[in-house]
Amino acid sequence: MNLDRFHLSHWKDLSFEERLKALQDLEHHYAKVQGRKPRNVESEKMPGLNYMGYYDPSQDIIKINEDHIKQDDFHYCCVETVIHEGRHAYQEE
């Protein structure tokens, strides 16, 4: 998988939709590596920047803080959250 999109020099030029697509692609990649089904990655408005995201087992979805996706300097935080929450999804299987 090409991770160039997550480098700040590229991330800052991506639209919100392109950023969300990049995070979904990341989830697909790690799901394949872990031998599990990929989950949908969606944005959600959360109470503040200290909320990263979560895995919702009832919907089988990974939610990422919408404000993190919008901020240029939260690019690695978004990556870490997708990987972390994908691991929770793996634990649910």
XYZ file of N, CA and C in Angstrom:
279
model
N 0.841 -1.184 0.000
C 0.000 0.000 0.000
C 0.882 1.242 0.000
N 0.517 2.190 -0.806
C 1.235 3.458 -0.866
C 0.698 4.378 0.235
N 1.559 4.758 1.140
C 1.156 5.596 2.271
C 1.433 7.080 2.047
N 1.842 7.444 0.843
C 2.183 8.837 0.556
C 1.049 9.811 0.864
N -0.190 9.375 0.668
C -1.335 10.275 0.907
C -1.384 10.774 2.344
N -0.772 10.017 3.265
C -0.845 10.385 4.673
C 0.280 11.323 5.105
N 1.237 11.561 4.243
C 2.287 12.532 4.557
C 1.675 13.924 4.452
N 2.032 14.805 5.367
C 1.433 16.138 5.410
C 1.517 16.864 4.072
N 2.608 16.669 3.347
C 2.767 17.368 2.065
C 1.691 16.975 1.060
N 1.101 15.788 1.220
C 0.010 15.349 0.344
C -1.349 15.528 1.026
N -1.416 15.175 2.308
C -2.676 15.220 3.058
C -3.321 16.601 2.990
N -2.511 17.646 3.108
C -3.056 19.008 3.139
C -3.740 19.391 1.836
N -3.406 18.701 0.744
C -4.005 19.002 -0.555
C -5.233 18.149 -0.865
N -5.546 17.189 -0.005
C -6.696 16.319 -0.241
C -7.976 16.964 0.274
N -9.070 16.733 -0.433
C -10.383 17.179 0.043
C -10.809 16.286 1.209
N -11.857 16.685 1.891
C -12.379 15.873 2.989
C -12.739 14.477 2.494
N -13.406 14.398 1.355
C -13.818 13.111 0.787
C -12.615 12.252 0.418
N -11.574 12.876 -0.119
C -10.350 12.137 -0.469
C -9.639 11.629 0.783
N -9.673 12.403 1.830
C -9.072 11.972 3.094
C -9.833 10.773 3.660
N -11.148 10.854 3.635
C -11.956 9.742 4.130
C -11.727 8.494 3.289
N -11.599 8.657 1.985
C -11.317 7.524 1.083
C -9.953 6.923 1.411
N -8.961 7.755 1.673
C -7.627 7.261 2.034
C -7.688 6.447 3.323
N -8.469 6.903 4.285
C -8.618 6.170 5.545
C -9.354 4.854 5.326
N -10.332 4.853 4.430
C -11.032 3.608 4.105
C -10.080 2.628 3.431
N -9.253 3.126 2.518
C -8.254 2.270 1.861
C -7.284 1.679 2.881
N -6.906 2.487 3.868
C -6.019 2.012 4.933
C -6.684 0.879 5.712
N -7.953 1.045 6.035
C -8.691 -0.004 6.744
C -8.753 -1.277 5.906
N -8.989 -1.156 4.613
C -9.012 -2.340 3.740
C -7.657 -3.048 3.755
N -6.584 -2.268 3.707
C -5.239 -2.848 3.713
C -4.982 -3.617 5.010
N -5.232 -2.982 6.151
C -4.953 -3.640 7.423
C -5.878 -4.815 7.685
N -7.105 -4.748 7.212
C -8.013 -5.890 7.352
C -7.463 -7.092 6.594
N -6.935 -6.849 5.413
C -6.348 -7.936 4.620
C -5.137 -8.526 5.341
N -4.283 -7.663 5.870
C -3.094 -8.114 6.601
C -3.494 -8.950 7.819
N -4.562 -8.545 8.501
C -5.008 -9.234 9.711
C -5.927 -10.415 9.418
N -6.275 -10.615 8.163
C -7.136 -11.731 7.804
C -8.564 -11.574 8.309
N -9.074 -10.361 8.282
C -10.435 -10.093 8.736
C -11.176 -9.286 7.674
N -12.477 -9.195 7.833
C -13.242 -8.396 6.877
C -13.046 -6.914 7.182
N -12.955 -6.089 6.148
C -12.807 -4.652 6.374
C -14.119 -4.036 6.859
N -13.993 -3.045 7.703
C -15.163 -2.305 8.177
C -15.253 -0.987 7.425
N -16.448 -0.458 7.333
C -16.612 0.877 6.774
C -16.045 1.887 7.755
N -15.418 2.921 7.204
C -14.889 4.022 7.996
C -15.749 5.237 7.683
N -16.310 5.834 8.719
C -17.168 7.001 8.553
C -16.707 8.106 9.490
N -17.027 9.324 9.117
C -16.733 10.457 9.992
C -17.933 10.705 10.897
N -17.646 11.288 12.030
C -18.719 11.647 12.962
C -18.311 12.897 13.718
N -19.239 13.815 13.881
C -18.998 14.998 14.702
C -18.932 14.539 16.153
N -17.829 14.859 16.820
C -17.620 14.445 18.210
C -17.455 15.687 19.077
N -17.606 15.551 20.405
C -17.627 16.710 21.302
C -16.358 17.564 21.327
N -15.254 17.058 20.883
C -14.022 17.842 20.909
C -12.876 17.080 20.284
N -11.732 17.742 20.174
C -10.568 17.130 19.534
C -9.947 16.015 20.366
N -10.294 15.944 21.657
C -9.733 14.864 22.477
C -10.435 13.529 22.221
N -11.496 13.523 21.437
C -12.161 12.286 21.012
C -11.595 11.878 19.663
N -10.952 10.735 19.601
C -10.301 10.284 18.371
C -11.284 9.594 17.436
N -11.988 8.633 17.980
C -12.905 7.814 17.209
C -13.200 6.551 17.987
N -13.954 5.661 17.369
C -14.299 4.424 18.057
C -14.787 3.390 17.052
N -14.773 2.143 17.499
C -15.378 1.061 16.731
C -16.739 0.796 17.345
N -17.774 0.812 16.531
C -19.133 0.543 16.993
C -19.512 -0.876 16.590
N -19.450 -1.831 17.527
C -19.744 -3.217 17.164
C -21.204 -3.440 16.767
N -22.123 -2.612 17.266
C -23.533 -2.793 16.915
C -23.790 -2.462 15.444
N -23.004 -1.532 14.891
C -23.120 -1.172 13.476
C -21.976 -1.752 12.647
N -20.966 -2.281 13.344
C -19.780 -2.836 12.679
C -19.092 -1.783 11.812
N -18.903 -0.594 12.389
C -18.356 0.569 11.683
C -17.270 1.211 12.537
N -16.250 1.723 11.867
C -15.228 2.537 12.524
C -15.595 3.999 12.298
N -15.696 4.746 13.382
C -16.030 6.169 13.317
C -14.782 6.977 13.670
N -14.513 7.996 12.875
C -13.363 8.877 13.088
C -13.887 10.292 13.331
N -13.280 10.983 14.271
C -13.672 12.355 14.569
C -13.572 13.212 13.305
N -14.702 13.767 12.909
C -14.780 14.587 11.693
C -13.779 15.742 11.718
N -13.618 16.375 12.879
C -12.694 17.507 12.983
C -11.242 17.079 12.798
N -10.905 15.857 13.171
C -9.544 15.353 12.945
C -9.284 15.212 11.449
N -10.272 14.721 10.723
C -10.110 14.545 9.273
C -9.945 15.904 8.595
N -10.643 16.897 9.082
C -10.589 18.239 8.482
C -9.271 18.961 8.755
N -8.630 18.651 9.872
C -7.410 19.360 10.264
C -6.188 18.761 9.575
N -5.378 19.609 8.988
C -4.173 19.125 8.306
C -3.220 18.407 9.251
N -3.042 18.943 10.453
C -2.020 18.395 11.352
C -2.488 17.199 12.178
N -3.659 16.663 11.897
C -4.142 15.464 12.574
C -4.058 14.235 11.673
N -3.281 14.316 10.610
C -3.214 13.228 9.626
C -2.746 11.917 10.252
N -1.695 11.953 11.058
C -1.213 10.706 11.661
C -2.150 10.224 12.770
N -2.835 11.125 13.421
C -3.819 10.741 14.428
C -4.947 9.941 13.774
N -5.367 10.355 12.590
C -6.408 9.625 11.857
C -5.925 8.227 11.488
N -4.693 8.133 11.031
C -4.113 6.829 10.674
C -4.074 5.926 11.903
N -3.566 6.452 12.994
C -3.463 5.669 14.230
C -4.841 5.206 14.705
N -5.833 6.066 14.589
C -7.182 5.721 15.039
C -7.783 4.612 14.192
N -7.615 4.679 12.881
C -8.135 3.619 12.011
C -7.490 2.281 12.371
N -6.190 2.274 12.545
C -5.487 1.028 12.877
C -5.928 0.517 14.252
N -5.997 1.413 15.219
C -6.383 1.035 16.581
C -7.811 0.479 16.620
N -8.736 1.178 15.995
C -10.134 0.739 16.019
C -10.340 -0.505 15.161
N -9.559 -0.647 14.111
C -9.601 -1.873 13.319
C -9.189 -3.075 14.149
N -8.277 -2.859 15.068
C -7.859 -3.940 15.968
C -9.013 -4.343 16.892
N -9.778 -3.356 17.359
C -10.966 -3.684 18.156
C -11.958 -4.502 17.327
N -12.112 -4.143 16.067
C -13.004 -4.905 15.180
C -12.508 -6.344 15.058
N -11.205 -6.502 14.935
C -10.597 -7.832 14.849
C -10.885 -8.636 16.115
N -10.829 -7.992 17.258
C -11.087 -8.664 18.532
C -12.542 -9.114 18.658
N -13.430 -8.454 17.934
C -14.854 -8.809 17.975
C -15.164 -10.057 17.153
N -14.273 -10.421 16.248
C -14.545 -11.569 15.368
C -14.371 -12.883 16.097
